[in-house]
N, CA, C and O atoms as a DFTB+ gen file, in Angstrom:
388 C
 N C O
     1  1      16.361       8.165      -8.864
     2  2      15.344       8.906      -8.151
     3  2      16.000       9.973      -7.297
     4  3      17.043       9.751      -6.682
     5  1      15.385      11.100      -7.273
     6  2      15.927      12.208      -6.499
     7  2      15.465      12.127      -5.051
     8  3      14.629      11.297      -4.696
     9  1      16.032      13.019      -4.210
    10  2      15.566      13.121      -2.836
    11  2      14.198      13.772      -2.807
    12  3      13.620      14.063      -3.854
    13  1      13.687      13.999      -1.630
    14  2      12.372      14.615      -1.507
    15  2      11.281      13.576      -1.378
    16  3      11.556      12.407      -1.109
    17  1      10.038      14.000      -1.570
    18  2       8.906      13.100      -1.370
    19  2       8.946      11.890      -2.297
    20  3       9.455      11.957      -3.416
    21  1       8.403      10.794      -1.808
    22  2       8.277       9.571      -2.595
    23  2       6.794       9.282      -2.787
    24  3       6.028       9.239      -1.824
    25  1       6.405       9.086      -4.030
    26  2       5.037       8.718      -4.371
    27  2       5.036       7.255      -4.778
    28  3       6.003       6.757      -5.355
    29  1       3.954       6.582      -4.474
    30  2       3.879       5.157      -4.754
    31  2       2.451       4.799      -5.133
    32  3       1.494       5.257      -4.509
    33  1       2.324       3.974      -6.163
    34  2       1.047       3.364      -6.499
    35  2       1.246       1.863      -6.376
    36  3       2.095       1.280      -7.050
    37  1       0.457       1.244      -5.511
    38  2       0.470      -0.208      -5.371
    39  2      -0.747      -0.749      -6.108
    40  3      -1.877      -0.343      -5.835
    41  1      -0.514      -1.666      -7.042
    42  2      -1.593      -2.291      -7.800
    43  2      -1.894      -3.624      -7.118
    44  3      -1.047      -4.516      -7.065
    45  1      -3.113      -3.742      -6.599
    46  2      -3.496      -4.878      -5.766
    47  2      -4.599      -5.657      -6.468
    48  3      -5.622      -5.091      -6.855
    49  1      -4.384      -6.963      -6.631
    50  2      -5.366      -7.815      -7.311
    51  2      -5.798      -8.929      -6.361
    52  3      -5.223     -10.017      -6.362
    53  1      -6.814      -8.643      -5.553
    54  2      -7.253      -9.635      -4.575
    55  2      -7.993     -10.802      -5.234
    56  3      -8.601     -10.653      -6.294
    57  1      -7.925     -11.955      -4.585
    58  2      -8.818     -13.046      -4.968
    59  2     -10.218     -12.610      -4.553
    60  3     -10.420     -12.159      -3.426
    61  1     -11.165     -12.740      -5.438
    62  2     -12.496     -12.211      -5.162
    63  2     -13.242     -13.025      -4.102
    64  3     -14.175     -12.509      -3.486
    65  1     -12.857     -14.275      -3.877
    66  2     -13.517     -15.071      -2.839
    67  2     -13.141     -14.609      -1.431
    68  3     -13.799     -14.982      -0.460
    69  1     -12.085     -13.799      -1.318
    70  2     -11.662     -13.272      -0.010
    71  2     -11.524     -11.748      -0.059
    72  3     -10.819     -11.157       0.759
    73  1     -12.195     -11.124      -1.012
    74  2     -12.042      -9.676      -1.227
    75  2     -12.419      -8.862       0.006
    76  3     -11.759      -7.867       0.306
    77  1     -13.453      -9.258       0.718
    78  2     -13.856      -8.495       1.905
    79  2     -12.769      -8.527       2.974
    80  3     -12.476      -7.506       3.595
    81  1     -12.175      -9.691       3.188
    82  2     -11.098      -9.817       4.181
    83  2      -9.875      -9.016       3.753
    84  3      -9.221      -8.386       4.585
    85  1      -9.565      -9.036       2.462
    86  2      -8.431      -8.262       1.945
    87  2      -8.692      -6.769       2.136
    88  3      -7.812      -6.040       2.594
    89  1      -9.879      -6.317       1.792
    90  2     -10.211      -4.894       1.938
    91  2     -10.110      -4.463       3.395
    92  3      -9.579      -3.392       3.693
    93  1     -10.612      -5.284       4.297
    94  2     -10.553      -4.934       5.720
    95  2      -9.107      -4.838       6.201
    96  3      -8.756      -3.905       6.923
    97  1      -8.268      -5.794       5.808
    98  2      -6.861      -5.749       6.230
    99  2      -6.160      -4.538       5.635
   100  3      -5.367      -3.891       6.320
   101  1      -6.432      -4.219       4.383
   102  2      -5.822      -3.041       3.765
   103  2      -6.256      -1.756       4.464
   104  3      -5.461      -0.827       4.605
   105  1      -7.507      -1.697       4.900
   106  2      -7.965      -0.512       5.643
   107  2      -7.251      -0.401       6.992
   108  3      -6.899       0.698       7.421
   109  1      -7.041      -1.528       7.652
   110  2      -6.297      -1.528       8.921
   111  2      -4.876      -1.032       8.687
   112  3      -4.374      -0.197       9.439
   113  1      -4.226      -1.548       7.639
   114  2      -2.863      -1.126       7.312
   115  2      -2.829       0.361       6.958
   116  3      -1.936       1.086       7.396
   117  1      -3.796       0.807       6.172
   118  2      -3.870       2.220       5.782
   119  2      -4.008       3.118       7.005
   120  3      -3.301       4.117       7.135
   121  1      -4.917       2.759       7.896
   122  2      -5.152       3.597       9.071
   123  2      -3.911       3.680       9.957
   124  3      -3.592       4.749      10.477
   125  1      -3.213       2.563      10.132
   126  2      -1.981       2.574      10.931
   127  2      -0.895       3.390      10.242
   128  3      -0.156       4.121      10.900
   129  1      -0.797       3.269       8.930
   130  2       0.219       4.006       8.174
   131  2      -0.018       5.505       8.261
   132  3       0.940       6.275       8.333
   133  1      -1.254       5.927       8.256
   134  2      -1.566       7.358       8.340
   135  2      -1.057       7.981       9.637
   136  3      -0.910       9.201       9.717
   137  1      -0.787       7.166      10.647
   138  2      -0.256       7.656      11.922
   139  2       1.270       7.788      11.909
   140  3       1.844       8.379      12.823
   141  1       1.923       7.251      10.891
   142  2       3.384       7.316      10.811
   143  2       3.827       8.747      10.498
   144  3       3.198       9.422       9.684
   145  1       4.906       9.216      11.138
   146  2       5.350      10.591      10.887
   147  2       5.796      10.834       9.445
   148  3       5.702      11.964       8.966
   149  1       6.275       9.813       8.744
   150  2       6.755       9.997       7.381
   151  2       5.694       9.838       6.310
   152  3       5.980      10.024       5.128
   153  1       4.464       9.496       6.703
   154  2       3.396       9.322       5.724
   155  2       2.649      10.634       5.525
   156  3       2.263      11.289       6.493
   157  1       2.448      11.014       4.271
   158  2       1.682      12.209       3.932
   159  2       0.232      11.815       3.634
   160  3      -0.703      12.444       4.128
   161  1       0.055      10.771       2.825
   162  2      -1.284      10.237       2.592
   163  2      -1.201       8.804       2.119
   164  3      -0.176       8.352       1.608
   165  1      -2.293       8.109       2.300
   166  2      -2.463       6.748       1.798
   167  2      -3.952       6.553       1.563
   168  3      -4.760       6.704       2.479
   169  1      -4.310       6.217       0.332
   170  2      -5.717       6.040      -0.038
   171  2      -5.883       4.727      -0.792
   172  3      -5.120       4.438      -1.713
   173  1      -6.865       3.940      -0.411
   174  2      -7.223       2.708      -1.110
   175  2      -8.395       3.023      -2.026
   176  3      -9.439       3.488      -1.569
   177  1      -8.224       2.770      -3.325
   178  2      -9.272       3.088      -4.296
   179  2      -9.477       1.919      -5.251
   180  3      -8.617       1.052      -5.408
   181  1     -10.638       1.930      -5.877
   182  2     -10.995       0.922      -6.866
   183  2     -11.114       1.614      -8.211
   184  3     -11.670       2.708      -8.303
   185  1     -10.592       0.981      -9.256
   186  2     -10.676       1.555     -10.591
   187  2     -11.905       1.070     -11.341
   188  3     -12.881       0.634     -10.732
   189  1     -11.855       1.145     -12.650
   190  2     -12.961       0.700     -13.490
   191  2     -13.205      -0.798     -13.374
   192  3     -14.330      -1.268     -13.547
   193  1     -12.152      -1.540     -13.081
   194  2     -12.268      -2.985     -12.917
   195  2     -12.337      -3.285     -11.421
   196  3     -11.355      -3.061     -10.712
   197  1     -13.463      -3.784     -10.923
   198  2     -13.629      -3.958      -9.477
   199  2     -12.694      -4.988      -8.855
   200  3     -12.585      -5.058      -7.630
   201  1     -12.019      -5.788      -9.676
   202  2     -11.103      -6.783      -9.113
   203  2      -9.656      -6.294      -9.078
   204  3      -8.749      -7.064      -8.762
   205  1      -9.437      -5.026      -9.399
   206  2      -8.103      -4.423      -9.311
   207  2      -8.216      -3.144      -8.497
   208  3      -8.978      -2.236      -8.832
   209  1      -7.444      -3.094      -7.424
   210  2      -7.468      -1.954      -6.515
   211  2      -6.126      -1.252      -6.547
   212  3      -5.126      -1.813      -6.995
   213  1      -6.115      -0.019      -6.068
   214  2      -4.893       0.778      -6.039
   215  2      -4.741       1.427      -4.674
   216  3      -5.715       1.897      -4.085
   217  1      -3.511       1.449      -4.176
   218  2      -3.194       2.192      -2.968
   219  2      -2.302       3.336      -3.422
   220  3      -1.179       3.112      -3.873
   221  1      -2.803       4.569      -3.304
   222  2      -2.020       5.759      -3.624
   223  2      -1.363       6.227      -2.342
   224  3      -2.033       6.435      -1.330
   225  1      -0.045       6.392      -2.385
   226  2       0.706       6.713      -1.174
   227  2       1.699       7.837      -1.436
   228  3       2.212       7.991      -2.544
   229  1       1.954       8.611      -0.404
   230  2       3.015       9.613      -0.454
   231  2       3.717       9.597       0.896
   232  3       3.085       9.653       1.951
   233  1       5.042       9.518       0.832
   234  2       5.885       9.583       2.017
   235  2       6.823      10.773       1.884
   236  3       7.108      11.229       0.776
   237  1       7.292      11.267       3.005
   238  2       8.171      12.435       2.988
   239  2       9.495      12.142       2.300
   240  3      10.153      13.059       1.808
   241  1       9.896      10.861       2.260
   242  2      11.173      10.480       1.641
   243  2      11.198       8.974       1.405
   244  3      10.348       8.241       1.910
   245  1      12.166       8.528       0.643
   246  2      12.382       7.090       0.444
   247  2      12.720       6.431       1.778
   248  3      12.305       5.304       2.048
   249  1      13.476       7.142       2.605
   250  2      13.848       6.607       3.915
   251  2      12.606       6.369       4.771
   252  3      12.525       5.366       5.480
   253  1      11.641       7.283       4.709
   254  2      10.399       7.116       5.473
   255  2       9.640       5.880       4.994
   256  3       9.070       5.151       5.806
   257  1       9.631       5.641       3.683
   258  2       8.971       4.448       3.158
   259  2       9.728       3.196       3.576
   260  3       9.115       2.194       3.944
   261  1      11.062       3.244       3.522
   262  2      11.859       2.092       3.962
   263  2      11.541       1.746       5.411
   264  3      11.390       0.573       5.753
   265  1      11.440       2.758       6.260
   266  2      11.083       2.541       7.669
   267  2       9.677       1.956       7.773
   268  3       9.447       1.034       8.555
   269  1       8.753       2.475       7.006
   270  2       7.367       1.981       6.966
   271  2       7.338       0.478       6.710
   272  3       6.565      -0.245       7.338
   273  1       8.169       0.012       5.801
   274  2       8.165      -1.398       5.422
   275  2       8.661      -2.322       6.532
   276  3       8.479      -3.536       6.442
   277  1       9.284      -1.772       7.579
   278  2       9.792      -2.589       8.687
   279  2       8.819      -2.656       9.864
   280  3       9.081      -3.362      10.838
   281  1       7.714      -1.939       9.788
   282  2       6.796      -1.847      10.921
   283  2       5.868      -3.060      10.997
   284  3       5.505      -3.634       9.969
   285  1       5.486      -3.448      12.212
   286  2       4.675      -4.661      12.390
   287  2       3.372      -4.677      11.594
   288  3       2.995      -5.725      11.070
   289  1       2.670      -3.542      11.490
   290  2       1.399      -3.575      10.755
   291  2       1.607      -3.852       9.270
   292  3       0.716      -4.386       8.610
   293  1       2.763      -3.498       8.745
   294  2       3.067      -3.778       7.335
   295  2       3.515      -5.231       7.176
   296  3       3.025      -5.940       6.296
   297  1       4.432      -5.669       8.014
   298  2       4.934      -7.045       7.933
   299  2       3.794      -8.039       8.146
   300  3       3.627      -8.971       7.358
   301  1       3.011      -7.843       9.208
   302  2       1.899      -8.752       9.497
   303  2       0.826      -8.681       8.414
   304  3       0.273      -9.705       8.012
   305  1       0.538      -7.478       7.947
   306  2      -0.466      -7.317       6.900
   307  2      -0.054      -7.992       5.605
   308  3      -0.866      -8.662       4.967
   309  1       1.199      -7.821       5.211
   310  2       1.673      -8.459       3.982
   311  2       1.665      -9.976       4.105
   312  3       1.370     -10.672       3.133
   313  1       1.985     -10.498       5.283
   314  2       1.932     -11.946       5.500
   315  2       0.486     -12.442       5.370
   316  3       0.235     -13.482       4.760
   317  1      -0.453     -11.701       5.942
   318  2      -1.871     -12.059       5.846
   319  2      -2.331     -12.077       4.385
   320  3      -3.086     -12.962       3.982
   321  1      -1.882     -11.114       3.605
   322  2      -2.332     -10.969       2.220
   323  2      -1.678     -11.952       1.251
   324  3      -2.192     -12.161       0.152
   325  1      -0.565     -12.552       1.634
   326  2       0.267     -13.327       0.705
   327  2      -0.514     -14.348      -0.120
   328  3      -0.282     -14.453      -1.325
   329  1      -1.417     -15.092       0.478
   330  2      -2.147     -16.120      -0.269
   331  2      -3.556     -15.671      -0.671
   332  3      -4.374     -16.476      -1.115
   333  1      -3.819     -14.383      -0.507
   334  2      -5.153     -13.864      -0.810
   335  2      -5.169     -12.946      -2.038
   336  3      -6.177     -12.305      -2.334
   337  1      -4.048     -12.897      -2.737
   338  2      -3.936     -12.075      -3.944
   339  2      -3.774     -12.983      -5.157
   340  3      -3.177     -14.056      -5.063
   341  1      -4.305     -12.550      -6.292
   342  2      -4.169     -13.323      -7.529
   343  2      -2.752     -13.279      -8.075
   344  3      -2.322     -14.187      -8.787
   345  1      -2.033     -12.222      -7.738
   346  2      -0.630     -12.088      -8.139
   347  2       0.025     -11.112      -7.173
   348  3      -0.665     -10.356      -6.490
   349  1       1.352     -11.122      -7.112
   350  2       2.030     -10.198      -6.187
   351  2       1.674      -8.744      -6.498
   352  3       1.460      -8.373      -7.653
   353  1       1.615      -7.943      -5.459
   354  2       1.328      -6.519      -5.615
   355  2       2.427      -5.855      -6.433
   356  3       3.615      -6.043      -6.169
   357  1       2.021      -5.081      -7.421
   358  2       2.971      -4.323      -8.241
   359  2       3.164      -2.955      -7.600
   360  3       2.194      -2.247      -7.325
   361  1       4.415      -2.588      -7.366
   362  2       4.734      -1.293      -6.772
   363  2       5.337      -0.387      -7.835
   364  3       6.307      -0.758      -8.497
   365  1       4.767       0.795      -7.997
   366  2       5.270       1.791      -8.952
   367  2       5.688       3.020      -8.151
   368  3       4.870       3.627      -7.462
   369  1       6.959       3.379      -8.247
   370  2       7.513       4.494      -7.482
   371  2       7.681       5.721      -8.372
   372  3       8.018       5.615      -9.551
   373  1       7.437       6.893      -7.772
   374  2       7.551       8.157      -8.497
   375  2       8.167       9.213      -7.589
   376  3       8.018       9.166      -6.368
   377  1       8.862      10.165      -8.206
   378  2       9.381      11.324      -7.481
   379  2       8.957      12.585      -8.227
   380  3       8.564      12.531      -9.392
   381  1       9.044      13.717      -7.537
   382  2       8.666      14.982      -8.161
   383  2       9.681      15.386      -9.217
   384  3      10.872      15.107      -9.079
   385  1       9.220      16.032     -10.255
   386  2      10.077      16.562     -11.323
   387  2      10.564      17.922     -10.932
   388  3      11.302      18.554     -11.687
């Protein structure tokens, strides 16, 4: 991966019996992340399958994302989500061509 902006798609598969709680926590995490200096955008979206969600993210650099992962709202949020997902979140990283 080259330097420069880092793009990320997180594939999130919540347990549907706790989907509302998962969505609320993800919105809290998203809103806090949007305040980070290294975050360009973060959007939580739903695809054609309502039980699979996506978080589209862009950070100014890989270093900014690494820092993001150490922040309390991310650590606490991921701990909250750990038993509320059908499978671990899949992270797909991209850089500009």
